[in-house]
GROMACS .gro file of C-alpha atoms in nm:
model
  319
    1MET     CA    1  -3.262   3.412  -3.467
    2SER     CA    2  -3.277   3.035  -3.455
    3GLY     CA    3  -3.099   3.019  -3.791
    4ASP     CA    4  -2.814   3.229  -3.652
    5SER     CA    5  -2.792   3.009  -3.343
    6LEU     CA    6  -2.779   2.694  -3.557
    7GLU     CA    7  -2.510   2.846  -3.776
    8GLU     CA    8  -2.304   2.946  -3.470
    9ALA     CA    9  -2.338   2.595  -3.324
   10LEU     CA   10  -2.222   2.438  -3.651
   11THR     CA   11  -1.929   2.680  -3.664
   12ARG     CA   12  -1.822   2.595  -3.309
   13ARG     CA   13  -1.851   2.223  -3.381
   14THR     CA   14  -1.638   2.261  -3.694
   15GLN     CA   15  -1.376   2.457  -3.499
   16ASN     CA   16  -1.367   2.191  -3.225
   17ALA     CA   17  -1.347   1.899  -3.471
   18PRO     CA   18  -0.966   1.886  -3.513
   19PRO     CA   19  -0.890   1.880  -3.138
   20GLU     CA   20  -1.163   1.623  -3.080
   21LEU     CA   21  -1.032   1.403  -3.361
   22LEU     CA   22  -0.680   1.436  -3.224
   23SER     CA   23  -0.786   1.335  -2.873
   24ARG     CA   24  -0.986   1.038  -3.001
   25THR     CA   25  -0.691   0.923  -3.210
   26PHE     CA   26  -0.453   0.956  -2.914
   27PHE     CA   27  -0.675   0.749  -2.682
   28PHE     CA   28  -0.731   0.489  -2.953
   29VAL     CA   29  -0.354   0.452  -3.001
   30CYS     CA   30  -0.311   0.410  -2.624
   31ALA     CA   31  -0.575   0.136  -2.614
   32ALA     CA   32  -0.431  -0.035  -2.922
   33LEU     CA   33  -0.079  -0.030  -2.777
   34SER     CA   34  -0.203  -0.188  -2.454
   35ILE     CA   35  -0.377  -0.468  -2.643
   36ALA     CA   36  -0.081  -0.517  -2.878
   37THR     CA   37   0.161  -0.538  -2.583
   38THR     CA   38  -0.054  -0.801  -2.413
   39ILE     CA   39  -0.084  -1.006  -2.731
   40GLY     CA   40   0.291  -0.975  -2.792
   41LEU     CA   41   0.372  -1.104  -2.443
   42ILE     CA   42   0.135  -1.399  -2.481
   43VAL     CA   43   0.281  -1.488  -2.822
   44LEU     CA   44   0.637  -1.464  -2.685
   45LEU     CA   45   0.561  -1.688  -2.388
   46THR     CA   46   0.373  -1.941  -2.601
   47THR     CA   47   0.628  -1.971  -2.879
   48GLU     CA   48   0.931  -1.992  -2.651
   49ALA     CA   49   0.760  -2.236  -2.414
   50ALA     CA   50   0.667  -2.452  -2.713
   51LYS     CA   51   1.035  -2.463  -2.811
   52PHE     CA   52   1.120  -2.574  -2.457
   53PHE     CA   53   0.875  -2.862  -2.462
   54SER     CA   54   0.980  -2.974  -2.811
   55PHE     CA   55   1.354  -2.917  -2.769
   56SER     CA   56   1.530  -3.190  -2.966
   57ALA     CA   57   1.871  -3.194  -2.795
   58PRO     CA   58   1.913  -3.435  -2.501
   59LEU     CA   59   1.910  -3.287  -2.154
   60VAL     CA   60   2.235  -3.250  -1.965
   61GLY     CA   61   2.307  -3.563  -1.763
   62VAL     CA   62   2.002  -3.754  -1.890
   63THR     CA   63   2.081  -3.928  -2.216
   64GLY     CA   64   1.810  -3.952  -2.476
   65GLU     CA   65   1.539  -3.762  -2.286
   66THR     CA   66   1.375  -3.435  -2.370
   67ALA     CA   67   1.154  -3.200  -2.174
   68SER     CA   68   0.787  -3.294  -2.186
   69VAL     CA   69   0.475  -3.126  -2.057
   70VAL     CA   70   0.395  -3.416  -1.825
   71GLU     CA   71   0.743  -3.420  -1.671
   72PHE     CA   72   0.735  -3.044  -1.631
   73LEU     CA   73   0.393  -3.030  -1.463
   74THR     CA   74   0.426  -3.339  -1.242
   75GLY     CA   75   0.796  -3.343  -1.152
   76THR     CA   76   0.904  -3.239  -0.802
   77VAL     CA   77   1.277  -3.189  -0.866
   78TRP     CA   78   1.406  -2.868  -1.021
   79GLU     CA   79   1.771  -2.900  -1.126
   80PRO     CA   80   1.815  -2.749  -1.474
   81THR     CA   81   2.185  -2.836  -1.492
   82GLU     CA   82   2.099  -3.201  -1.428
   83GLY     CA   83   1.807  -3.209  -1.667
   84ASN     CA   84   1.534  -3.212  -1.402
   85PHE     CA   85   1.257  -2.963  -1.477
   86GLY     CA   86   0.983  -3.046  -1.227
   87VAL     CA   87   0.796  -2.722  -1.174
   88LEU     CA   88   0.596  -2.844  -0.874
   89SER     CA   89   0.884  -2.759  -0.638
   90LEU     CA   90   0.867  -2.399  -0.760
   91VAL     CA   91   0.487  -2.389  -0.753
   92SER     CA   92   0.477  -2.517  -0.395
   93ALA     CA   93   0.707  -2.235  -0.278
   94THR     CA   94   0.501  -1.977  -0.467
   95LEU     CA   95   0.175  -2.107  -0.318
   96MET     CA   96   0.325  -2.102   0.032
   97ILE     CA   97   0.422  -1.738  -0.007
   98MET     CA   98   0.076  -1.657  -0.143
   99ILE     CA   99  -0.096  -1.833   0.148
  100GLY     CA  100   0.132  -1.688   0.416
  101SER     CA  101   0.115  -1.333   0.283
  102SER     CA  102  -0.265  -1.353   0.248
  103LEU     CA  103  -0.302  -1.454   0.613
  104ILE     CA  104  -0.124  -1.130   0.701
  105ALA     CA  105  -0.249  -0.887   0.440
  106LEU     CA  106  -0.616  -0.976   0.402
  107PRO     CA  107  -0.737  -0.930   0.763
  108LEU     CA  108  -0.511  -0.629   0.823
  109GLY     CA  109  -0.609  -0.473   0.491
  110VAL     CA  110  -0.983  -0.518   0.547
  111GLY     CA  111  -0.955  -0.395   0.906
  112THR     CA  112  -0.767  -0.088   0.787
  113ALA     CA  113  -1.030  -0.026   0.519
  114ILE     CA  114  -1.312  -0.051   0.773
  115TYR     CA  115  -1.139   0.200   0.999
  116LEU     CA  116  -1.071   0.446   0.716
  117SER     CA  117  -1.424   0.415   0.578
  118GLU     CA  118  -1.633   0.401   0.896
  119TYR     CA  119  -1.434   0.531   1.193
  120ALA     CA  120  -1.171   0.781   1.078
  121SER     CA  121  -1.261   1.148   1.043
  122PRO     CA  122  -1.225   1.301   0.694
  123ARG     CA  123  -0.912   1.488   0.801
  124LEU     CA  124  -0.751   1.179   0.953
  125ARG     CA  125  -0.845   0.973   0.647
  126SER     CA  126  -0.680   1.229   0.420
  127ILE     CA  127  -0.357   1.177   0.614
  128LEU     CA  128  -0.364   0.802   0.678
  129LYS     CA  129  -0.463   0.680   0.333
  130PRO     CA  130  -0.183   0.857   0.140
  131GLY     CA  131   0.059   0.751   0.413
  132LEU     CA  132  -0.052   0.390   0.374
  133GLU     CA  133  -0.015   0.405  -0.002
  134ILE     CA  134   0.348   0.515   0.036
  135LEU     CA  135   0.422   0.150   0.119
  136ALA     CA  136   0.331   0.061  -0.239
  137GLY     CA  137   0.595   0.300  -0.372
  138ILE     CA  138   0.891   0.149  -0.187
  139PRO     CA  139   1.115  -0.058  -0.420
  140THR     CA  140   1.065  -0.430  -0.367
  141VAL     CA  141   1.438  -0.492  -0.334
  142VAL     CA  142   1.429  -0.277  -0.020
  143TYR     CA  143   1.162  -0.506   0.124
  144GLY     CA  144   1.387  -0.804   0.054
  145PHE     CA  145   1.679  -0.659   0.248
  146PHE     CA  146   1.438  -0.549   0.522
  147ALA     CA  147   1.332  -0.913   0.556
  148ILE     CA  148   1.681  -1.060   0.599
  149ILE     CA  149   1.818  -0.773   0.813
  150TYR     CA  150   1.525  -0.709   1.048
  151ILE     CA  151   1.242  -0.962   1.015
  152THR     CA  152   1.447  -1.284   1.022
  153PRO     CA  153   1.661  -1.182   1.324
  154ALA     CA  154   1.344  -1.081   1.508
  155LEU     CA  155   1.187  -1.422   1.438
  156GLN     CA  156   1.489  -1.640   1.520
  157PRO     CA  157   1.447  -1.622   1.903
  158PHE     CA  158   1.090  -1.751   1.864
  159VAL     CA  159   1.146  -1.999   1.579
  160PRO     CA  160   1.434  -2.238   1.657
  161GLY     CA  161   1.648  -2.335   1.361
  162LEU     CA  162   1.527  -2.053   1.141
  163GLY     CA  163   1.792  -1.977   0.882
  164THR     CA  164   1.880  -1.648   0.718
  165PHE     CA  165   1.673  -1.736   0.413
  166ASN     CA  166   1.327  -1.878   0.475
  167ILE     CA  167   0.972  -1.869   0.345
  168LEU     CA  168   0.829  -1.725   0.667
  169SER     CA  169   1.016  -1.397   0.633
  170ALA     CA  170   0.922  -1.380   0.265
  171CYS     CA  171   0.554  -1.429   0.357
  172ILE     CA  172   0.567  -1.149   0.614
  173VAL     CA  173   0.739  -0.899   0.388
  174VAL     CA  174   0.514  -0.975   0.090
  175GLY     CA  175   0.213  -0.948   0.319
  176ILE     CA  176   0.328  -0.601   0.423
  177MET     CA  177   0.373  -0.508   0.058
  178ILE     CA  178   0.018  -0.597  -0.047
  179ILE     CA  179  -0.163  -0.443   0.251
  180PRO     CA  180  -0.198  -0.103   0.075
  181MET     CA  181  -0.362  -0.268  -0.227
  182VAL     CA  182  -0.619  -0.453  -0.014
  183ALA     CA  183  -0.687  -0.154   0.209
  184SER     CA  184  -0.715   0.105  -0.070
  185ILE     CA  185  -0.945  -0.092  -0.301
  186SER     CA  186  -1.158  -0.223  -0.014
  187GLU     CA  187  -1.194   0.127   0.132
  188ASP     CA  188  -1.308   0.261  -0.206
  189ALA     CA  189  -1.569  -0.018  -0.226
  190MET     CA  190  -1.693   0.055   0.127
  191SER     CA  191  -1.710   0.429   0.065
  192ALA     CA  192  -1.933   0.363  -0.237
  193VAL     CA  193  -2.199   0.199  -0.016
  194PRO     CA  194  -2.496   0.441   0.009
  195GLU     CA  195  -2.529   0.629   0.336
  196ALA     CA  196  -2.897   0.532   0.345
  197LEU     CA  197  -2.801   0.172   0.425
  198ARG     CA  198  -2.595   0.285   0.723
  199GLN     CA  199  -2.873   0.510   0.851
  200ALA     CA  200  -3.120   0.225   0.817
  201GLY     CA  201  -2.898   0.009   1.035
  202TYR     CA  202  -2.864   0.282   1.296
  203GLY     CA  203  -3.242   0.327   1.286
  204MET     CA  204  -3.282  -0.039   1.378
  205GLY     CA  205  -3.062   0.015   1.684
  206ALA     CA  206  -2.740  -0.135   1.545
  207THR     CA  207  -2.402  -0.016   1.674
  208LYS     CA  208  -2.131   0.121   1.448
  209PHE     CA  209  -1.946  -0.211   1.464
  210GLU     CA  210  -2.261  -0.401   1.365
  211VAL     CA  211  -2.328  -0.161   1.080
  212SER     CA  212  -1.969  -0.185   0.960
  213THR     CA  213  -1.947  -0.565   0.967
  214GLY     CA  214  -2.309  -0.655   0.902
  215ILE     CA  215  -2.409  -0.399   0.639
  216VAL     CA  216  -2.112  -0.218   0.485
  217VAL     CA  217  -1.882  -0.518   0.441
  218PRO     CA  218  -2.147  -0.747   0.282
  219ALA     CA  219  -2.263  -0.463   0.056
  220SER     CA  220  -1.906  -0.408  -0.071
  221LEU     CA  221  -1.812  -0.776  -0.086
  222SER     CA  222  -1.746  -0.781  -0.461
  223GLY     CA  223  -1.495  -0.496  -0.435
  224ILE     CA  224  -1.327  -0.653  -0.132
  225PHE     CA  225  -1.293  -0.987  -0.307
  226SER     CA  226  -1.148  -0.815  -0.615
  227SER     CA  227  -0.887  -0.651  -0.394
  228PHE     CA  228  -0.801  -0.996  -0.254
  229ILE     CA  229  -0.740  -1.141  -0.599
  230LEU     CA  230  -0.535  -0.843  -0.717
  231ALA     CA  231  -0.325  -0.857  -0.401
  232LEU     CA  232  -0.269  -1.232  -0.431
  233SER     CA  233  -0.175  -1.190  -0.797
  234ARG     CA  234   0.082  -0.936  -0.683
  235ALA     CA  235   0.209  -1.179  -0.420
  236ILE     CA  236   0.242  -1.458  -0.678
  237GLY     CA  237   0.428  -1.234  -0.923
  238GLU     CA  238   0.658  -1.068  -0.671
  239THR     CA  239   1.021  -1.113  -0.769
  240MET     CA  240   1.300  -0.929  -0.590
  241ALA     CA  241   1.167  -0.945  -0.234
  242VAL     CA  242   1.116  -1.323  -0.244
  243THR     CA  243   1.441  -1.374  -0.435
  244ILE     CA  244   1.633  -1.214  -0.150
  245ALA     CA  245   1.427  -1.338   0.145
  246ALA     CA  246   1.335  -1.697   0.052
  247GLY     CA  247   1.671  -1.815  -0.079
  248SER     CA  248   1.753  -2.013  -0.391
  249THR     CA  249   1.716  -2.379  -0.294
  250ALA     CA  250   1.447  -2.554  -0.498
  251GLN     CA  251   1.267  -2.821  -0.299
  252PHE     CA  252   0.915  -2.960  -0.298
  253LEU     CA  253   0.744  -2.867   0.029
  254ASN     CA  254   0.413  -2.949   0.192
  255VAL     CA  255   0.204  -2.633   0.158
  256VAL     CA  256  -0.014  -2.709   0.463
  257ASN     CA  257   0.275  -2.804   0.694
  258PRO     CA  258   0.362  -2.507   0.922
  259ALA     CA  259   0.714  -2.641   0.978
  260ALA     CA  260   0.784  -2.614   0.605
  261TYR     CA  261   0.761  -2.234   0.625
  262THR     CA  262   1.092  -2.225   0.812
  263GLU     CA  263   1.270  -2.383   0.514
  264ARG     CA  264   1.439  -2.200   0.232
  265ALA     CA  265   1.282  -2.243  -0.109
  266LEU     CA  266   1.282  -2.118  -0.466
  267PRO     CA  267   0.958  -1.954  -0.587
  268MET     CA  268   0.880  -1.937  -0.957
  269THR     CA  269   0.980  -1.576  -1.004
  270ALA     CA  270   1.306  -1.625  -0.815
  271ALA     CA  271   1.384  -1.928  -1.033
  272MET     CA  272   1.341  -1.713  -1.344
  273VAL     CA  273   1.580  -1.452  -1.205
  274LYS     CA  274   1.831  -1.721  -1.110
  275LEU     CA  275   1.821  -1.878  -1.456
  276VAL     CA  276   1.852  -1.553  -1.648
  277GLY     CA  277   2.126  -1.425  -1.417
  278GLY     CA  278   2.321  -1.750  -1.425
  279ASP     CA  279   2.549  -1.902  -1.685
  280VAL     CA  280   2.276  -2.042  -1.905
  281THR     CA  281   2.321  -2.052  -2.280
  282GLY     CA  282   2.090  -1.823  -2.471
  283GLY     CA  283   1.858  -2.044  -2.674
  284GLY     CA  284   1.945  -2.352  -2.468
  285ILE     CA  285   1.689  -2.562  -2.286
  286SER     CA  286   1.770  -2.410  -1.946
  287TYR     CA  287   1.718  -2.065  -2.089
  288ARG     CA  288   1.389  -2.165  -2.251
  289SER     CA  289   1.265  -2.313  -1.925
  290VAL     CA  290   1.228  -1.950  -1.811
  291PHE     CA  291   0.943  -1.910  -2.058
  292ALA     CA  292   0.786  -2.238  -1.947
  293ILE     CA  293   0.781  -2.107  -1.591
  294GLY     CA  294   0.651  -1.774  -1.718
  295ILE     CA  295   0.355  -1.921  -1.904
  296THR     CA  296   0.272  -2.139  -1.602
  297LEU     CA  297   0.270  -1.829  -1.384
  298PHE     CA  298   0.061  -1.648  -1.644
  299VAL     CA  299  -0.200  -1.926  -1.649
  300ILE     CA  300  -0.224  -1.930  -1.268
  301THR     CA  301  -0.273  -1.553  -1.257
  302LEU     CA  302  -0.525  -1.564  -1.543
  303VAL     CA  303  -0.732  -1.830  -1.366
  304MET     CA  304  -0.733  -1.622  -1.048
  305ASN     CA  305  -0.853  -1.313  -1.235
  306VAL     CA  306  -1.126  -1.507  -1.413
  307ILE     CA  307  -1.247  -1.640  -1.078
  308SER     CA  308  -1.235  -1.285  -0.942
  309ASP     CA  309  -1.456  -1.158  -1.226
  310ILE     CA  310  -1.706  -1.440  -1.175
  311VAL     CA  311  -1.732  -1.382  -0.800
  312ALA     CA  312  -1.747  -1.003  -0.844
  313GLN     CA  313  -2.035  -1.038  -1.088
  314ARG     CA  314  -2.208  -1.284  -0.855
  315TYR     CA  315  -2.197  -1.059  -0.550
  316ARG     CA  316  -2.209  -0.719  -0.721
  317GLU     CA  317  -2.459  -0.480  -0.562
  318GLU     CA  318  -2.607  -0.198  -0.769
  319TYR     CA  319  -2.762   0.103  -0.598
   0.00000   0.00000   0.00000
């Protein structure tokens, strides 16, 4: 009897082998393609950026000079047609949008996550969460036009001298865009907190608010912080919305000066769009500066994700 059972098991395993091998091969190819795509992008950025920094032809309007890493990283003037490639003016605008959008998205996103996780009924949560995530599916170009048509006119009575294109509107619209990411990931982290911790808090006489803010939020801190970094990475890499809302004037601004947020500026992603969409010569130094901006943006995002992993590992709670 046991011999028959063993023979039947071996037969079934042999019959299931081809589909299992096929599925394993398919998933391996998917993983390999993902890794190959990432490596290909890194190689492209590195090689083209290296050509930009070692470009032998003189820059337009500046005789005998070539682009250097020091000039690129420390310069505050971005005028490719005049041979000025100071990326700090672009970085300052990008950082301002990241800071402004985080001040909007992070508290609203965490507050939304707390409500969905701790206060909303299961039926209401099943309606609100998908509705919130619809915001993530709206094309970013629509957000850009929403900023200049609705947000900026609404702000102009309260902010004197606010122009059509400004960083403030870009911060608000990008903040709205990344709220679903913060709220969704944070809510998942809070929902994973064991119910026993909540009941222990209630047993000690804590209110729902005290349990939510004093037990659930600290217990899910690693997931919340990861949502912050992912959302900020999205804000840094946003293209069309900031291209439309912030304008196209590159200038070095004081990141901590509130008055600077009323100015128009040129973030890094918008500068890349402007260069590629303009009359730059393919293979020329202005064209290759796109890749120099791209690798700078890549390094900033990479550093943020590494910090996110370190903090997540530091505050990770296992139950």
